[in-house]
Short mmCIF file of C-alpha atoms and ligand atoms in Angstrom, two decimals:
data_model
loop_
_atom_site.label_atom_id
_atom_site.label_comp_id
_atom_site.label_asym_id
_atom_site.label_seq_id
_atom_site.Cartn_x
_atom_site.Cartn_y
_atom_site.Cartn_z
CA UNK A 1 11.30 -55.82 24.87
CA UNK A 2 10.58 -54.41 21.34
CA UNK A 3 13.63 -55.88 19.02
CA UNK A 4 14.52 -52.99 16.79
CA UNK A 5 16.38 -55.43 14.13
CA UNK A 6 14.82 -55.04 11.24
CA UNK A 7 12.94 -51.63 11.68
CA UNK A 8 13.23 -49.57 8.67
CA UNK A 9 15.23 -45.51 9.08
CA UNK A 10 11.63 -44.06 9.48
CA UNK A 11 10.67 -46.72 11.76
CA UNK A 12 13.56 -45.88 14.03
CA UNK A 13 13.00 -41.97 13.44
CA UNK A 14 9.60 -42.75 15.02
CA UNK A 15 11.54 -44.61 17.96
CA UNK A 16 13.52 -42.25 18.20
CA UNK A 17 10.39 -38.91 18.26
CA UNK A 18 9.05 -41.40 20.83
CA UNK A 19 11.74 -40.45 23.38
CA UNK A 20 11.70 -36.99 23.03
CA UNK A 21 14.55 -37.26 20.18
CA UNK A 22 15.06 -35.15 16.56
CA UNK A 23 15.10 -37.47 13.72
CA UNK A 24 18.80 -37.45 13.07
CA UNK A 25 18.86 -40.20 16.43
CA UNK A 26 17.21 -42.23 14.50
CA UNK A 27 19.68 -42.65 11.41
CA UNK A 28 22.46 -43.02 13.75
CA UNK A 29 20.65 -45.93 14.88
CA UNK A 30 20.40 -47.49 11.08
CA UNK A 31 24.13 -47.40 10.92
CA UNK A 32 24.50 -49.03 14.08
CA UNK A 33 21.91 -51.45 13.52
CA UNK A 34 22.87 -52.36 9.69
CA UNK A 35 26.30 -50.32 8.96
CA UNK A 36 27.80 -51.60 12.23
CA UNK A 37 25.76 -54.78 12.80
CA UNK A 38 26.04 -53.26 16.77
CA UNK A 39 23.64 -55.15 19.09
CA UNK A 40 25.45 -53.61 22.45
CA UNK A 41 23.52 -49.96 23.14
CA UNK A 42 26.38 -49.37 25.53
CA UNK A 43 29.10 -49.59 22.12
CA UNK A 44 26.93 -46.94 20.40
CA UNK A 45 29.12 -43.89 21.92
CA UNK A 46 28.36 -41.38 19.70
CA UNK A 47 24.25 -41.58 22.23
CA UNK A 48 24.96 -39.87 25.43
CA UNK A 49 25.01 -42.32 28.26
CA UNK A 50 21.74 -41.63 29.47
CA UNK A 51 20.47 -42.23 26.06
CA UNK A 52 22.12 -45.37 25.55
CA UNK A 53 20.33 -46.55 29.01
CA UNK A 54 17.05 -45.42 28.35
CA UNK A 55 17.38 -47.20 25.19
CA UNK A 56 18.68 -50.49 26.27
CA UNK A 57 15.59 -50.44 29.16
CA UNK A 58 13.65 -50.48 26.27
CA UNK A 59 14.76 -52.09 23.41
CA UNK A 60 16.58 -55.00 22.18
CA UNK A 61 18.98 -55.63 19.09
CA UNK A 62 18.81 -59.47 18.75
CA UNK A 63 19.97 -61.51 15.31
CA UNK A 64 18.09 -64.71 14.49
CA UNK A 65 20.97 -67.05 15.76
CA UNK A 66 23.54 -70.10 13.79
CA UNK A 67 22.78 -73.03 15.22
CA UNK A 68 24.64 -74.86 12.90
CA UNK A 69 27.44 -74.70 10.42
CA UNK A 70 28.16 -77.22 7.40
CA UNK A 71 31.40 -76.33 5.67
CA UNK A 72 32.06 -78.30 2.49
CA UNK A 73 35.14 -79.88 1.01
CA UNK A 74 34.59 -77.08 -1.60
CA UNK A 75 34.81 -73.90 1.03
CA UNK A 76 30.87 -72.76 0.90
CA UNK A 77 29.27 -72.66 4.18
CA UNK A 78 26.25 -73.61 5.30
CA UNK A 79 24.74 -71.80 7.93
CA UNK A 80 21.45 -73.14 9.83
CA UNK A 81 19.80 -70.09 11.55
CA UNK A 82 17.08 -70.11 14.35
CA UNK A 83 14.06 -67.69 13.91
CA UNK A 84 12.81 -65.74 16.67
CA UNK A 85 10.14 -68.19 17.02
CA UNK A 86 12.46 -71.60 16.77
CA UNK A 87 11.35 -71.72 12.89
CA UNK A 88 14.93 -72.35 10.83
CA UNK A 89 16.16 -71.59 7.08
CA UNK A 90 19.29 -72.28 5.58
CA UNK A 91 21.98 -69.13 4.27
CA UNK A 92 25.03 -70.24 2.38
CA UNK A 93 28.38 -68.28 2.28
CA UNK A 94 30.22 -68.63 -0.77
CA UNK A 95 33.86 -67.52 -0.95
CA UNK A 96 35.52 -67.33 -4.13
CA UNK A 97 39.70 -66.51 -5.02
CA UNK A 98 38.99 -63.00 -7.22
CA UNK A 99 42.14 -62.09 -9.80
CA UNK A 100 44.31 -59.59 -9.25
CA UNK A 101 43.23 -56.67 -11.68
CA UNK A 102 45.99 -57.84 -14.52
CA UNK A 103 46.97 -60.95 -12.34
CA UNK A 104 48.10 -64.46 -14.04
CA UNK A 105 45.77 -66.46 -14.74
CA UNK A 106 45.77 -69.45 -12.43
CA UNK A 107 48.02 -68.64 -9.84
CA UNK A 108 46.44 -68.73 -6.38
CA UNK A 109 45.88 -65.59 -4.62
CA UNK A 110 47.88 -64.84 -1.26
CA UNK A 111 47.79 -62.03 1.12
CA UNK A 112 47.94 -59.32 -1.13
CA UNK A 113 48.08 -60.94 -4.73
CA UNK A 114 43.99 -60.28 -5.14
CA UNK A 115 41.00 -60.51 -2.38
CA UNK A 116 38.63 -63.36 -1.74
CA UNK A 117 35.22 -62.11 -2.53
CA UNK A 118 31.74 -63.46 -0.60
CA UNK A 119 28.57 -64.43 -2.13
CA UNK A 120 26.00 -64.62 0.46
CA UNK A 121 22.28 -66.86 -0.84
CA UNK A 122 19.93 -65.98 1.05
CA UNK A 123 16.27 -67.37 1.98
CA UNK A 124 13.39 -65.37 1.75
CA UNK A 125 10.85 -67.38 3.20
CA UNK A 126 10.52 -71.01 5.55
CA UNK A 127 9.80 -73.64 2.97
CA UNK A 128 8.42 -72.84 -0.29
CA UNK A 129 4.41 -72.98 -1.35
CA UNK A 130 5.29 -72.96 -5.13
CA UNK A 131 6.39 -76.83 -4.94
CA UNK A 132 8.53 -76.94 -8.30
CA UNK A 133 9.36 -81.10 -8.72
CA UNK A 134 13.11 -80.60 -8.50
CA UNK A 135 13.15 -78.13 -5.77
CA UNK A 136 13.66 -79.74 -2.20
CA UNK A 137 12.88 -76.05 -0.25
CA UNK A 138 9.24 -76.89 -2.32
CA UNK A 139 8.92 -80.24 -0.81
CA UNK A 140 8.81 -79.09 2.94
CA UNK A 141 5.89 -77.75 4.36
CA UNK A 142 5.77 -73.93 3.96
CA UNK A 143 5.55 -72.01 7.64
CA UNK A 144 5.96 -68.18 7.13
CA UNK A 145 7.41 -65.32 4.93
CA UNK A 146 10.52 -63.70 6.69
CA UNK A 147 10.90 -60.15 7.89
CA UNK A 148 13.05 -57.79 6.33
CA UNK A 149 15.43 -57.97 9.07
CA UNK A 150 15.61 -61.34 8.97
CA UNK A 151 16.82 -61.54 5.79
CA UNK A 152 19.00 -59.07 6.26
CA UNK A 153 20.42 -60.90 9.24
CA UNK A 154 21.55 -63.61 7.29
CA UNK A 155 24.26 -61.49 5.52
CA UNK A 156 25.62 -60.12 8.91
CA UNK A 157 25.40 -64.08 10.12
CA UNK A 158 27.91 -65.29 6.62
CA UNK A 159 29.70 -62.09 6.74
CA UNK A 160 30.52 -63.36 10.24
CA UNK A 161 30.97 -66.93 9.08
CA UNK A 162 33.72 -65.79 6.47
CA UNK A 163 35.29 -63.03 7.66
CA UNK A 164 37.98 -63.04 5.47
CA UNK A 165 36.16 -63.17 1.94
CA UNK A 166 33.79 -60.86 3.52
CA UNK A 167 36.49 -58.13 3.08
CA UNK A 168 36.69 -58.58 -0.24
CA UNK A 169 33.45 -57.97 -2.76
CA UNK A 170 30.12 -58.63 -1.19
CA UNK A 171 27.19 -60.26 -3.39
CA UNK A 172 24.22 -61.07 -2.11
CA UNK A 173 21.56 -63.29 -4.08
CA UNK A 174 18.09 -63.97 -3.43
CA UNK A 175 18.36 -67.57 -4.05
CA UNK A 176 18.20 -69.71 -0.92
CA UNK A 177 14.66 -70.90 0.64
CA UNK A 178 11.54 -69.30 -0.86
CA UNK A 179 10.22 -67.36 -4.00
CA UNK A 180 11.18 -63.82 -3.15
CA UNK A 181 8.13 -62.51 -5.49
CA UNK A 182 5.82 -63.95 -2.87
CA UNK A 183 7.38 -61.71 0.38
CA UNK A 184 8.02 -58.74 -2.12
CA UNK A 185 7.59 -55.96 0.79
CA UNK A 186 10.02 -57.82 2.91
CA UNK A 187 12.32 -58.03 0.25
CA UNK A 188 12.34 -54.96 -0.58
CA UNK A 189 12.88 -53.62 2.64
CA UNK A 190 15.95 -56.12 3.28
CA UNK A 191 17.23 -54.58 -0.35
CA UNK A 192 16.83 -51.17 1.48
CA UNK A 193 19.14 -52.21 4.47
CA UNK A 194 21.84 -54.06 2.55
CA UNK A 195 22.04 -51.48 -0.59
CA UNK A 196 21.90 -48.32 1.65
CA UNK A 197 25.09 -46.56 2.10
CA UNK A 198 24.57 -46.11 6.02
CA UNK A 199 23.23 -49.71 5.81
CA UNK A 200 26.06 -52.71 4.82
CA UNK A 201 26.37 -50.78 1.82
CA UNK A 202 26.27 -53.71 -0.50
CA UNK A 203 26.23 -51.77 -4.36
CA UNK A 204 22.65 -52.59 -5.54
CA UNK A 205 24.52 -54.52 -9.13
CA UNK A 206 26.34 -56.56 -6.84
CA UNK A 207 22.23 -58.02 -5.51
CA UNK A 208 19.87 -60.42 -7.62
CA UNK A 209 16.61 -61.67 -6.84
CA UNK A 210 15.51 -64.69 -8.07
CA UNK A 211 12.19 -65.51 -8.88
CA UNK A 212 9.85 -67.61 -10.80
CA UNK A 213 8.42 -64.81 -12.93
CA UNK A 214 5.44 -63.37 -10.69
CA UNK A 215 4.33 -60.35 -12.81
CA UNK A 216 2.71 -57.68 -10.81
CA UNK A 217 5.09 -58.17 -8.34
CA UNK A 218 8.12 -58.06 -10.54
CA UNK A 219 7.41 -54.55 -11.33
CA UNK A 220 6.72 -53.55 -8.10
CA UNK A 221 10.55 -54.52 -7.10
CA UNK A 222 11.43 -53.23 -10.07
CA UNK A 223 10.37 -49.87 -9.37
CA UNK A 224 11.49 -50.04 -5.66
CA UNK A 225 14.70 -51.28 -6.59
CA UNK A 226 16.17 -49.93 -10.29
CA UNK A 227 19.66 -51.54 -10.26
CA UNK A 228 19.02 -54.88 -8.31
CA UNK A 229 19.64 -57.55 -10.69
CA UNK A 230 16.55 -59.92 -11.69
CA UNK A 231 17.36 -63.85 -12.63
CA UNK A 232 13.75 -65.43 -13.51
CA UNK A 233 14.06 -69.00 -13.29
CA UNK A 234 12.53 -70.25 -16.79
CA UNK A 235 13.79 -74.27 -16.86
CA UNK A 236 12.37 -74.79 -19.88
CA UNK A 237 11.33 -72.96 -24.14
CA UNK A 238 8.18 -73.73 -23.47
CA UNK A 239 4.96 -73.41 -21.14
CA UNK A 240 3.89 -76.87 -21.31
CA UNK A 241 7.42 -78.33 -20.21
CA UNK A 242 7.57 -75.76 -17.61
CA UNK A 243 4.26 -76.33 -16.35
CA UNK A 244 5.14 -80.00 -15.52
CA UNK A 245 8.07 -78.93 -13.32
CA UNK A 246 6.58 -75.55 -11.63
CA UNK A 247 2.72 -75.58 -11.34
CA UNK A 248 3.12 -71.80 -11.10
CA UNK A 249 4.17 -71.86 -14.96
CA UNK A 250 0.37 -72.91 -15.96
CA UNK A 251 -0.39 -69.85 -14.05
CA UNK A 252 1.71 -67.10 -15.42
CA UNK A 253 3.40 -68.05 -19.03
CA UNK A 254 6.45 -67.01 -21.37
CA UNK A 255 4.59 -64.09 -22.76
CA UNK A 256 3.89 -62.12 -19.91
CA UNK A 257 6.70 -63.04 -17.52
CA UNK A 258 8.57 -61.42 -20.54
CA UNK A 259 6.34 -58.75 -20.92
CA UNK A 260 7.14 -58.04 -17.07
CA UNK A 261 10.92 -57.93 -17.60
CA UNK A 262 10.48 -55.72 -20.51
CA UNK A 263 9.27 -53.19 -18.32
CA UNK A 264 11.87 -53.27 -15.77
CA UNK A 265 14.97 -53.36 -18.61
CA UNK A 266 15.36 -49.73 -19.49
CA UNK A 267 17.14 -49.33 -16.05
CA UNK A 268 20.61 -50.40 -16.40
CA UNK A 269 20.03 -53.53 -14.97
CA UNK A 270 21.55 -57.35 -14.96
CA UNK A 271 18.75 -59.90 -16.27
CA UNK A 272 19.73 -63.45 -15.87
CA UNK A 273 17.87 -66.52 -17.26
CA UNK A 274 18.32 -69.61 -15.46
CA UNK A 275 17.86 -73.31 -16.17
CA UNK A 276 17.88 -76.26 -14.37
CA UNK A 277 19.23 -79.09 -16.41
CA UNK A 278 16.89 -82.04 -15.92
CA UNK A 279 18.29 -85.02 -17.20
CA UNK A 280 15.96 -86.00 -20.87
CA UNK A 281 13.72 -83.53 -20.35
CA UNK A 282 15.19 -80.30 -20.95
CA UNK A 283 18.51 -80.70 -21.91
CA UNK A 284 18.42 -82.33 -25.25
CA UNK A 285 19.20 -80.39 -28.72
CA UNK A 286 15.67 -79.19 -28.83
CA UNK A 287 15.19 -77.97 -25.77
CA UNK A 288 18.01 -75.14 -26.56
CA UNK A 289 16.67 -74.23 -29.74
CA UNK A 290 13.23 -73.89 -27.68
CA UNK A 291 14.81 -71.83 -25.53
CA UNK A 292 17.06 -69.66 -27.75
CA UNK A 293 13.59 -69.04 -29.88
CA UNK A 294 12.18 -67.70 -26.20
CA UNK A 295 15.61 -65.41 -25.86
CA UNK A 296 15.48 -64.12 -28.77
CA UNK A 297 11.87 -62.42 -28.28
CA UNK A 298 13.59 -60.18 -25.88
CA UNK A 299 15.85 -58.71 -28.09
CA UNK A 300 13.45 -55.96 -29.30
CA UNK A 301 12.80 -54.81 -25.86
CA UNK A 302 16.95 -54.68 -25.97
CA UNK A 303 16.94 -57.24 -22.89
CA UNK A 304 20.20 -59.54 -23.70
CA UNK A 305 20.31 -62.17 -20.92
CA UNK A 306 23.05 -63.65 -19.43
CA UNK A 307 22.04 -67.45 -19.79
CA UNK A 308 22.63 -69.54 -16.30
CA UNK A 309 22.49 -73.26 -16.70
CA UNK A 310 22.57 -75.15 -13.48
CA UNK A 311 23.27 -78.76 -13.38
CA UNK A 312 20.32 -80.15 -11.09
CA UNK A 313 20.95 -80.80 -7.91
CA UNK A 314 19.56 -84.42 -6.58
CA UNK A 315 18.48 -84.57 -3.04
CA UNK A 316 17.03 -87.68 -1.26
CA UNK A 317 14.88 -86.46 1.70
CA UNK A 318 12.47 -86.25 2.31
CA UNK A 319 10.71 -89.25 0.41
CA UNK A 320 10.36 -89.79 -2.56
CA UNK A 321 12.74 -87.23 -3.54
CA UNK A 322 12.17 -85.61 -6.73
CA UNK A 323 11.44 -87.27 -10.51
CA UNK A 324 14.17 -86.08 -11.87
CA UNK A 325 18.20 -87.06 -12.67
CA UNK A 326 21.39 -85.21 -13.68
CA UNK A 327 21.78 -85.22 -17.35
CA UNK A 328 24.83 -86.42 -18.80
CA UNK A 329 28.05 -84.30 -18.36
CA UNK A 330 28.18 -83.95 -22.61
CA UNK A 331 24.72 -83.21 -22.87
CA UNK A 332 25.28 -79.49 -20.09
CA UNK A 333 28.47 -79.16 -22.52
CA UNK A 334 26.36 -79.51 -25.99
CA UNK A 335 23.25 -76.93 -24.06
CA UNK A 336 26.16 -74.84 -23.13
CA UNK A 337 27.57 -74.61 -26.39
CA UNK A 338 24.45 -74.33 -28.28
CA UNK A 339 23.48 -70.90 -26.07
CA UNK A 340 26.97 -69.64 -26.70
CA UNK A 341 27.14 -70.45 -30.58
CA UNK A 342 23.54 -68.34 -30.92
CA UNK A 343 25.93 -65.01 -29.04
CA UNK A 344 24.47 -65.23 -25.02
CA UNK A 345 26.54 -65.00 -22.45
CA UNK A 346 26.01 -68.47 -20.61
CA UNK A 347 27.59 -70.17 -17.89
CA UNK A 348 27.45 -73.65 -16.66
CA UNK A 349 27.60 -73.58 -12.96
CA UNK A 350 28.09 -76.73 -10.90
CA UNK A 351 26.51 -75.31 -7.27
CA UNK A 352 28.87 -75.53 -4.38
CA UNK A 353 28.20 -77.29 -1.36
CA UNK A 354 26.70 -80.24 -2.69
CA UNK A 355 28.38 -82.16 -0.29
CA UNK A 356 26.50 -80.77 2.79
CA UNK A 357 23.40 -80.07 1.14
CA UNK A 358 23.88 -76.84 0.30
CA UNK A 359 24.00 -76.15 -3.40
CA UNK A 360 20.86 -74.84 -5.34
CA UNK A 361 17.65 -76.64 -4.79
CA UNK A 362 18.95 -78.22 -1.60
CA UNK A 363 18.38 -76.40 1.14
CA UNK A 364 15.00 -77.35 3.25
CA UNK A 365 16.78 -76.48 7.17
CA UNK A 366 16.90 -79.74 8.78
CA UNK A 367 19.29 -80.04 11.36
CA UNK A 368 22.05 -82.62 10.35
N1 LIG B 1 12.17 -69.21 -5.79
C1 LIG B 1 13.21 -68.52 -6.48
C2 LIG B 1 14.56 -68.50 -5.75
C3 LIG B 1 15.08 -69.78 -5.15
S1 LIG B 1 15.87 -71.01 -6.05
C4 LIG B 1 13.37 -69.07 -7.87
O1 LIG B 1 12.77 -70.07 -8.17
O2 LIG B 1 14.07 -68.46 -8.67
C5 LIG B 1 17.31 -70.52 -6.84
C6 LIG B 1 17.53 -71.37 -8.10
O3 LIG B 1 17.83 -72.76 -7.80
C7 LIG B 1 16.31 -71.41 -8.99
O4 LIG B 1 16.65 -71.14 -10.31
C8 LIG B 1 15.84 -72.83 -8.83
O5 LIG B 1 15.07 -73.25 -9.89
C9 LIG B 1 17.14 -73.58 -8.71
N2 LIG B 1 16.96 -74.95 -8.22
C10 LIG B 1 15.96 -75.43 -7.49
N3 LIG B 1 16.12 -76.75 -7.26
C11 LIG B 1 17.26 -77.10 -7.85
C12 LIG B 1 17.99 -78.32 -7.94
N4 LIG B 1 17.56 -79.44 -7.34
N5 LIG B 1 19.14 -78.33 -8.64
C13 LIG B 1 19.61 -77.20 -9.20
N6 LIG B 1 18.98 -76.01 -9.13
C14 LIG B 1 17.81 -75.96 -8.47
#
């Protein structure tokens, strides 16, 4: 049986003509499908009955399905998800305490003192072909590019994992297994069914993709989606440093990754820099004057990034695990302070998870 996860609105409309029925079947089926997350034809009561039997003869609504779940001391979630073909991938759910608008500062947030709100990384692909040094989804062997649907899925799955911050705000970024850029139709279409209104209705600001910097297809998502926001992952102020920790940097350089983002700023859009901090190698004094010196060559184009430093990540398996260490804790603060000083926006994040694996640059789905 045909499994209509993951079939677009005019897919469905064509599902729908195929049984004799006016388009407008069709979007009710979106909402059930995405709005609703409905897999039961029998619950979808606003089909007649004979409808909702010819349909479930038919057709199937199946999710990829958790086969796992990882919850660390530090409340993210780690979800490990079978594929419709046995393949997994790894989606986190990230809860976080959100203020009260006006609330004190520091007070924990009860039942109705301020929601929880749900950030939701997803993976775009199983394994990664781009192989960047400190990445462990790179060091896996790459199997497939996922459908639309199943990234889609993945929200439904955390949503379902943390029910109670999913009440709250809903974020979803495109930062779990994979390089987006390189599954850009399937992305796209996934953007479509968690941004539309009849869909989970996720606000398109509240999405970022993540990506390496692929040109050409940049601006393809940037014309299919105008208010996602774009993080490129840059790790470095120059080409030749990057190059040595993502082969794809020899490939496409500073100049026209920037070029790219230029043409997808003068929507109203959030562009996000992020950097890995790799212990001596790109987190010393020079390295953020290297990289303020890139920044600032955006600043004609009126692109102001927010600056996202990441403390790296170590991971062991599989062998040798990657050539890289943490940096010390003053060096992120000195980076930090140095992007801040020259008037960026920058943040320091220390991932969640770490403790199961789960935290940026960890995830490669292997069952515990
Ligand atoms: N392929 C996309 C999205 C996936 S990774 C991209 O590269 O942007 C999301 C972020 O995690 C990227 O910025 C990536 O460089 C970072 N990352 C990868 N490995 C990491 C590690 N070991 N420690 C910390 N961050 C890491």
């Amino acid at each position: 049986m045909q499994n209509l996860y993951g079939l677009s609105r005019p897919e469905l409309i064509q599902v729908a003509a195929g049984l004799g029925l006016p388009p407008y079947r069709g979007r009710q089926l979106f909402r059930h499908l995405y709005r609703h997350g409905q897999t039961d034809f029998g619950e979808m009561t606003d089909l007649s009955a004979s409808l909702r039997e010819d349909l479930a003869s038919r057709f199937s609504v199946t999710h990829p399905r958790v086969v796992e779940s990882s919850r660390s001391g530090d409340g993210a979630v780690k979800l490990l998800i079978e594929l419709e073909d046995g393949l997994l991938v790894e989606t986190v759910a990230i809860g976080s305490r959100r203020e009260a608008v006006g609330g004190k500062s520091g007070r924990a947030q009860g039942a109705g003192g301020g929601a929880s709100d749900l950030t939701v990384c997803v993976s775009t692909q199983v394994g990664c072909p781009l192989a960047c040094t400190f990445c462990r989804s790179g060091a896996i062997a790459f199997r497939r590019n996922l459908t639309a649907g199943e990234i889609a899925a993945q929200v439904l799955l955390a949503e379902r994992a943390a029910p109670e911050a999913a009440k709250g705000r809903r974020n979803v970024v495109y930062m779990g297994m994979g390089e987006p850029l390189l599954n850009t139709d399937a992305v796209i279409g996934s953007l479509d069914f968690l941004t539309d209104g009849d869909g989970f209705g996720i606000p398109a600001r509240r999405v970022t993709v993540s990506t390496v910097g692929l040109p050409d297809e940049m601006g393809k998502l940037g014309k299919a989606a105008p208010h996602v926001g774009i993080a490129i992952s840059l790790h470095a102020g120059d080409d030749e440093t990057r190059g040595r920790f993502m082969p794809i940097g020899r490939r496409h350089r500073m100049p026209e990754i920037f070029a790219a983002l230029e043409e997808l700023s003068p929507s109203n859009r959030r562009i996000t820099i992020e950097y890995v901090l790799l212990g001596g190698e790109n987190d010393r004094p020079e390295d953020a004057r290297a990289l303020l010196r890139q920044l600032r060559r955006l600043a004609p184009a009126g692109i102001r990034p927010h600056v996202n430093l990441i403390a790296f990540n170590p991971w062991e398996e599989p062998e040798p695990g990657p050539p890289h260490r943490p940096g010390a804790e003053g060096d992120a603060e000195r980076f930090l302070g140095m992007v801040s000083a020259a008037g960026f926006v920058a943040t320091l994040r220390r991932s969640r998870g770490r403790d199961v694996l789960a935290a940026c640059g960890q995830l490669a789905a292997t069952p515990a």
